[in-house]
Structures are given as C-alpha cells and as structure tokens.
Amino acid sequence: MLLNSKSIYLLFISGFCVLSLGSSEFHLINMTKSYADAKSYCREIHTDLATIHNFSEMNELINLVSDNTARAWIGLEIADKRTWHWSLPAHPLDFTNWKEGTPQGNDQDACAAMDENGKWFENDCNTKRSFVCHSDGGSHIYVADSESWRNAQNYCRSLSTDLVSILSAEENAVVSNMSQNVWVGLFKDPWKWSDGSNSSFRYWANYQPNYLEGQDCVTAIFKNSGKWNDVKCPGKKKFICQGANKELTTLQTTTQGSTKVTYLSTRYNITSEGIIVTFHFTLDKNSTNVSSTAGPTTEGTSASSSTSQPVTLAPHSNAPGNLVLIQQNLTWVEAIAYCRRNYIDLIHISTEDIQMKVAEKVKNATTPHVWIGLKYTCGSKIWFWTESSSGCYQNWAPQQGHEGTYSCGVTGAIQATGRQQWVGLPQSEKLNFLCYACTG
C-alpha cells in the first residue's frame, strides 16, 4: 500500500545538536541533562549510556569528543555493595587463592597483592610495591619499581597490557615464582555500569573517586584527557550514549470535532546531522483536512509543544525542480537529513515523467541502488513518501512494494541500472542518494 497526499501529513521537526562520534556505538549528545534523565534519553533513543570496556574505546572518545566539551556523563554509577574485579575486563573471577582471613568483607575500596607463598591478601591501594603485568602468552612481565596499585596499572597499560590476571593454579605458581609481595590486577570497588555490563575498566583522575556525599555518578573530563570523576547525579551535563539509533513508532488517536483521527508517528534521532525527524500521517482516509498542532520537540521527546508554531509541509507540485545526485554513501536516515539540510528533501516520484528524469540522473551513481524518499512502516505494513505527493504512480520491481514481505527498518531505493525500478532495502545500508532543490 502506498499512501498519497489525501492520507499523509508530514511534520519535519528539528532543533537539537546531536553529534555522532564516528562510531556505530558512541554518540555525544549536546544537550544537558541530569544523570537519570540522560540515562532515560539514551535508553529511548539508542541503547544506554556509554559503557567503556577497554583503553582503546576510551581513546576513541578522547580523540573524537570536541575540546569544547569539558565533561560528559558516562554510564558508571554507584552500586549497593563493593565487588572484586580483575583489571582486565574480559577475565572472570573464577579462580581465587586468598590467604586465610581474607578478603575481609569490609565496605572499602581495596586492591590485592600476592605474598611469598603465592597467597592473595587485601591491601590499601596506595601502598607501594613491585608488580606484574599480564601477557596472554603466559610470559608475564615483572616490574621491580615500587608503585601504588593504580600507578602500577597505568604502567602496564602504557605497555598495551594491564596488571596480571590469575585464572588458574598453574598461572598462580608462575606469578609466585617471579617475586614476592607484588601487586596483581584484582581490585574491589562499588561501581556498576548502567547497561549491566561486567566491564571492570576504570580510568579515574588523580585522587578520584573521592566518594563525597551524593557523588554517585561519573563523568568523563575531556579537558583532562577524558579521566573520570565521581559527581552528584542531579547536575546537568552533556552525555554519551551507545548503540544504534532506534526507530520509534507510535499510534495516536485524537478527536477533531466529532471525528476521531488516528495518526502514525515515526521518529528518528539523526545523530550524523544533529536533528530529530518526526513523520506524522493519518491512517484515516476520510480525514483529508487534518492540520498539525505539534511543534518542534524539546529535550528529545516526541510530545507536542505549545510554545512553538506548527511546521507543516504542504504537498509540492509534480515538478521536482533540480535533481542533485549525492555520490556519498550514507544510510537512508543520514541521507534524508543531508537533503533537508542542504536542499529540500530526498526525491519522491509521483509521475512517470519524474521517474524518467530520476532514472537518467541515477545512471551516474557509484552504488547499485540510490536512496529515494520512500519509507516502510512495519506496524501498518504500508509504504509512504516522506513528503506528501499527489498521484498514485508506482514503479516497483517484481516482488517488491505491496508484493514484498519486509521486516522493520526498510526504506526505498531505485536501481541505478537495468529497468531502474524501486526496491526495499535495510535503511542501515550506505548508498548514494538523490535530493531535489528548488529550480533556480
């Protein structure tokens, strides 16, 4: 089913600054929120607040976040009790060799060392002692210099490794034979990740965390090489989400006069271009004169705003104006954001004449398909143009369109060669795309 202008009404809503960090995982959100609100936003739009698993991921954030961002929330928060972890996040604590009477079970930060008998004991992390760095091949590195546990950890990380993890009795004997009273990579702290990850990676600034009252959440301080600091959770700061963008689709029923009108609302958070796009259209064909009452969204919500004037795009004429082929490979959502930022929109094809002009233009594409402004909604199983258009022209390839079976997240493209018909493709694919601009 392809909806026409009598059943589709579109709102294009923008106004947020949301920066993609060049990764499918991390997104710096240039809005300020409390920790709780930032977590809710990330879970709604992406997956969760950022979890950092290793120094490589931390380096990615450090290198990609602008110097203008002093600090941002990450997904580390206080837990109910302290837990022992290996400094290398991937290593489980399946094997232990504690000295009798340890660990003590107190609710304080602590680090583990190995005595002359190969037994582990709990110790103040600021005590200075020699240490052993980990090697996956079993040839662990003994360092005779006396350092605090954290300085020892930093030294091992400078060698692209970490403090040693001991995963078996055999490995414990190897480390025990290297020296006596050395730091190993076991530590205890009260922190947990918002997404439930068991990552034990930590990157604290000097003298942090200091556990002052109420400082139960964590920011990365990018003006201090991304080092972490525990702070009070209600403070409003920028934040880092992880995970791909979610497509949020809801059905809403409103009453206009004596008529009930059902709307389908689909929202995208377009991180690469700093905007949020919401499509609203009616599913009731009798409602041909519906006007929108929603304005630009605020603080990442899709609710209507009474403080802003409605923004409704009327159907444009069949003439597409200037067709602009963009030979960049972007996802469909990134492509529509690009077109709306630089031109008018992704092309929609409402007549055979437009189809012929589009077909000629896309011959120069560098990808086998080219994005056009068609969107499939899996809830209602319908195709629609992102901007209203008159006419019912269709040019689907065989087994596509109303004959096709699609999953969620499918959008429309045109074949660059051959019969140049329309197909449905996963919106995450990266293709050339066709914008249109005003004539002249």
Coordinates of C-alpha atoms in Angstrom, one line a residue, residues 84-317:
W84 CA 36.1 -7.7 43.3
H85 CA 37.1 -7.5 39.6
W86 CA 40.2 -8.2 37.5
S87 CA 41.7 -5.1 36.0
L88 CA 41.5 -6.8 32.6
P89 CA 37.7 -6.6 32.0
A90 CA 37.4 -9.8 30.0
H91 CA 38.7 -12.0 32.7
P92 CA 36.2 -13.6 35.1
L93 CA 36.9 -14.1 38.8
D94 CA 36.5 -17.9 38.7
F95 CA 39.8 -18.9 40.4
T96 CA 40.9 -17.4 43.8
N97 CA 43.7 -18.1 46.2
W98 CA 43.1 -15.9 49.2
K99 CA 45.2 -16.0 52.3
E100 CA 43.3 -17.2 55.3
G101 CA 41.2 -14.4 56.9
T102 CA 41.0 -12.5 53.6
P103 CA 39.3 -10.8 52.0
Q104 CA 38.0 -9.0 55.0
G105 CA 34.5 -8.2 53.7
N106 CA 34.6 -4.6 54.7
D107 CA 32.9 -1.9 52.5
Q108 CA 36.0 -0.1 51.4
D109 CA 38.0 0.1 48.2
A110 CA 40.9 -2.3 48.2
C111 CA 43.5 -3.9 46.0
A112 CA 45.0 -7.4 46.0
A113 CA 48.7 -8.4 46.3
M114 CA 50.4 -11.8 46.4
D115 CA 52.6 -12.8 49.3
E116 CA 55.7 -15.0 49.4
N117 CA 53.6 -18.2 49.5
G118 CA 51.5 -17.3 46.5
K119 CA 48.5 -16.4 48.6
W120 CA 46.5 -13.3 47.9
F121 CA 45.8 -10.6 50.5
E122 CA 43.7 -7.4 50.6
N123 CA 45.7 -4.2 50.8
D124 CA 45.4 -0.4 50.7
C125 CA 45.7 0.6 47.0
N126 CA 48.1 3.4 47.8
T127 CA 50.8 1.1 49.3
K128 CA 53.8 1.0 47.1
R129 CA 55.1 -2.4 45.9
S130 CA 56.5 -4.1 42.8
F131 CA 54.0 -5.6 40.4
V132 CA 53.5 -8.0 37.5
C133 CA 52.0 -7.0 34.1
H134 CA 49.9 -9.5 32.1
S135 CA 50.8 -11.4 28.9
D136 CA 48.4 -13.6 27.1
G137 CA 51.2 -15.9 26.2
G138 CA 52.0 -16.6 29.8
S139 CA 55.3 -14.7 29.8
H140 CA 54.2 -12.1 32.3
I141 CA 56.4 -9.1 33.0
Y142 CA 57.8 -8.4 36.4
V143 CA 58.5 -4.8 37.3
A144 CA 60.7 -4.2 40.3
D145 CA 59.8 -0.5 40.7
S146 CA 57.6 0.2 43.7
E147 CA 54.3 1.9 42.8
S148 CA 50.8 2.3 44.1
W149 CA 48.3 -0.1 42.6
R150 CA 46.9 2.5 40.2
N151 CA 50.3 3.7 39.1
A152 CA 51.3 0.1 38.5
Q153 CA 48.1 -0.3 36.4
N154 CA 48.9 2.8 34.4
Y155 CA 52.5 1.5 33.7
C156 CA 51.2 -1.9 32.5
R157 CA 48.6 -0.1 30.3
S158 CA 51.4 2.0 28.8
L159 CA 52.8 -1.3 27.6
S160 CA 49.4 -2.1 25.9
T161 CA 48.6 -4.6 28.6
D162 CA 47.3 -4.5 32.2
L163 CA 48.1 -5.8 35.7
V164 CA 48.2 -9.5 35.7
S165 CA 45.1 -11.7 36.0
I166 CA 45.5 -15.1 37.6
L167 CA 43.0 -17.6 36.1
S168 CA 44.4 -20.9 37.4
A169 CA 46.6 -22.6 40.0
E170 CA 49.3 -23.1 37.4
E171 CA 49.3 -19.4 36.5
N172 CA 49.3 -18.5 40.2
A173 CA 52.5 -20.6 40.6
V174 CA 54.1 -18.8 37.6
V175 CA 53.5 -15.3 39.2
S176 CA 54.5 -16.5 42.6
N177 CA 57.9 -17.7 41.3
M178 CA 58.6 -14.2 39.8
S179 CA 58.8 -12.3 43.1
Q180 CA 57.3 -11.8 46.5
N181 CA 54.7 -9.3 47.7
V182 CA 53.6 -8.0 44.3
W183 CA 50.5 -6.3 43.1
V184 CA 48.2 -8.3 40.9
G185 CA 45.3 -7.0 38.9
L186 CA 42.5 -7.6 41.4
F187 CA 40.6 -4.7 42.9
K188 CA 37.4 -4.0 44.8
D189 CA 35.1 -1.1 44.1
P190 CA 31.3 -0.2 44.3
W191 CA 30.8 0.9 40.7
K192 CA 28.5 -0.7 38.2
W193 CA 27.5 0.1 34.5
S194 CA 24.1 1.3 33.6
D195 CA 23.6 -1.4 31.0
G196 CA 24.5 -4.2 33.3
S197 CA 27.9 -4.9 31.7
N198 CA 30.5 -6.6 33.8
S199 CA 33.3 -4.3 32.4
S200 CA 35.9 -3.6 35.1
F201 CA 37.7 -0.9 33.1
R202 CA 38.3 2.2 35.1
Y203 CA 40.0 5.5 34.1
W204 CA 39.9 7.7 37.2
A205 CA 41.5 11.1 37.5
N206 CA 44.1 11.6 40.3
Y207 CA 42.5 11.4 43.8
Q208 CA 39.2 10.2 42.3
P209 CA 36.8 8.8 43.2
N210 CA 36.6 10.7 46.5
Y211 CA 33.1 9.4 47.5
L212 CA 31.8 12.7 48.8
E213 CA 28.2 12.6 49.8
G214 CA 25.8 12.2 46.9
Q215 CA 28.6 11.8 44.3
D216 CA 27.1 8.6 42.9
C217 CA 27.5 9.1 39.2
V218 CA 30.5 9.5 36.8
T219 CA 31.6 12.0 34.2
A220 CA 34.5 11.8 31.7
I221 CA 36.5 15.0 31.9
F222 CA 37.7 15.7 28.3
K223 CA 39.7 18.7 29.3
N224 CA 41.7 16.3 31.5
S225 CA 42.4 13.6 28.9
G226 CA 39.0 12.0 29.4
K227 CA 39.8 11.0 33.0
W228 CA 36.8 10.1 35.2
N229 CA 35.4 11.9 38.2
D230 CA 32.5 11.0 40.6
V231 CA 30.0 13.8 40.9
K232 CA 26.5 14.4 42.1
C233 CA 23.8 12.9 39.8
P234 CA 21.3 15.8 39.6
G235 CA 23.8 18.1 37.9
K236 CA 23.0 18.8 34.2
K237 CA 25.7 17.8 31.8
K238 CA 26.2 16.6 28.2
F239 CA 26.3 12.8 27.9
I240 CA 27.4 9.9 25.8
C241 CA 25.0 7.3 24.5
Q242 CA 25.9 3.9 23.0
G243 CA 24.1 1.8 20.4
A244 CA 22.4 2.4 17.1
N245 CA 19.6 4.8 16.6
K246 CA 16.1 3.5 17.4
E247 CA 13.1 4.0 15.1
L248 CA 10.3 4.9 17.5
T249 CA 6.8 4.4 16.1
T250 CA 3.6 5.1 18.0
L251 CA -0.1 5.1 17.1
Q252 CA -2.1 8.1 18.4
T253 CA -5.8 8.8 18.3
T254 CA -7.2 12.3 18.7
T255 CA -10.6 13.9 18.3
Q256 CA -11.1 16.7 15.8
G257 CA -14.6 18.0 16.2
S258 CA -16.8 14.9 16.2
T259 CA -14.3 12.8 14.2
K260 CA -11.7 10.5 15.7
V261 CA -8.4 10.6 13.7
T262 CA -5.6 8.0 14.1
Y263 CA -2.1 9.1 13.5
L264 CA 1.1 7.0 13.0
S265 CA 4.1 8.9 14.3
T266 CA 7.6 7.7 13.5
R267 CA 10.7 9.5 14.9
Y268 CA 14.3 9.2 14.1
N269 CA 17.2 10.6 16.1
I270 CA 19.6 11.6 13.2
T271 CA 22.9 11.8 15.0
S272 CA 25.1 12.5 12.0
E273 CA 23.3 15.7 11.1
G274 CA 22.2 16.9 14.5
I275 CA 18.4 16.8 14.1
I276 CA 15.4 14.8 15.0
V277 CA 12.9 13.9 12.3
T278 CA 9.3 13.0 13.1
F279 CA 6.8 11.8 10.5
H280 CA 3.1 12.2 11.3
F281 CA 0.4 11.0 9.0
T282 CA -3.2 9.9 9.2
L283 CA -4.4 6.4 8.7
D284 CA -8.0 7.6 8.2
K285 CA -8.6 8.4 4.5
N286 CA -11.6 10.5 5.4
S287 CA -9.5 12.9 7.3
T288 CA -8.3 15.0 4.4
N289 CA -8.1 18.4 6.2
V290 CA -6.1 17.5 9.3
S291 CA -3.8 20.2 10.5
S292 CA -0.9 19.6 12.8
T293 CA -0.8 21.0 16.3
A294 CA 2.7 19.7 17.1
G295 CA 5.7 22.0 17.1
P296 CA 9.5 21.4 17.4
T297 CA 10.2 18.8 20.0
T298 CA 12.2 19.7 23.1
E299 CA 14.7 17.8 25.2
G300 CA 14.5 14.7 23.0
T301 CA 10.8 14.0 23.4
S302 CA 8.2 13.5 20.7
A303 CA 5.4 15.3 22.6
S304 CA 3.7 18.3 21.1
S305 CA 5.0 21.7 22.1
S306 CA 2.6 24.6 22.7
T307 CA 5.4 27.1 22.7
S308 CA 6.2 26.8 19.0
Q309 CA 4.3 27.4 15.9
P310 CA 3.3 24.4 13.8
V311 CA 5.6 23.4 11.0
T312 CA 3.6 21.6 8.2
L313 CA 4.9 20.9 4.8
A314 CA 2.3 21.1 2.1
P315 CA 2.4 18.9 -1.0
H316 CA 4.6 20.3 -3.7
S317 CA 4.0 20.1 -7.4

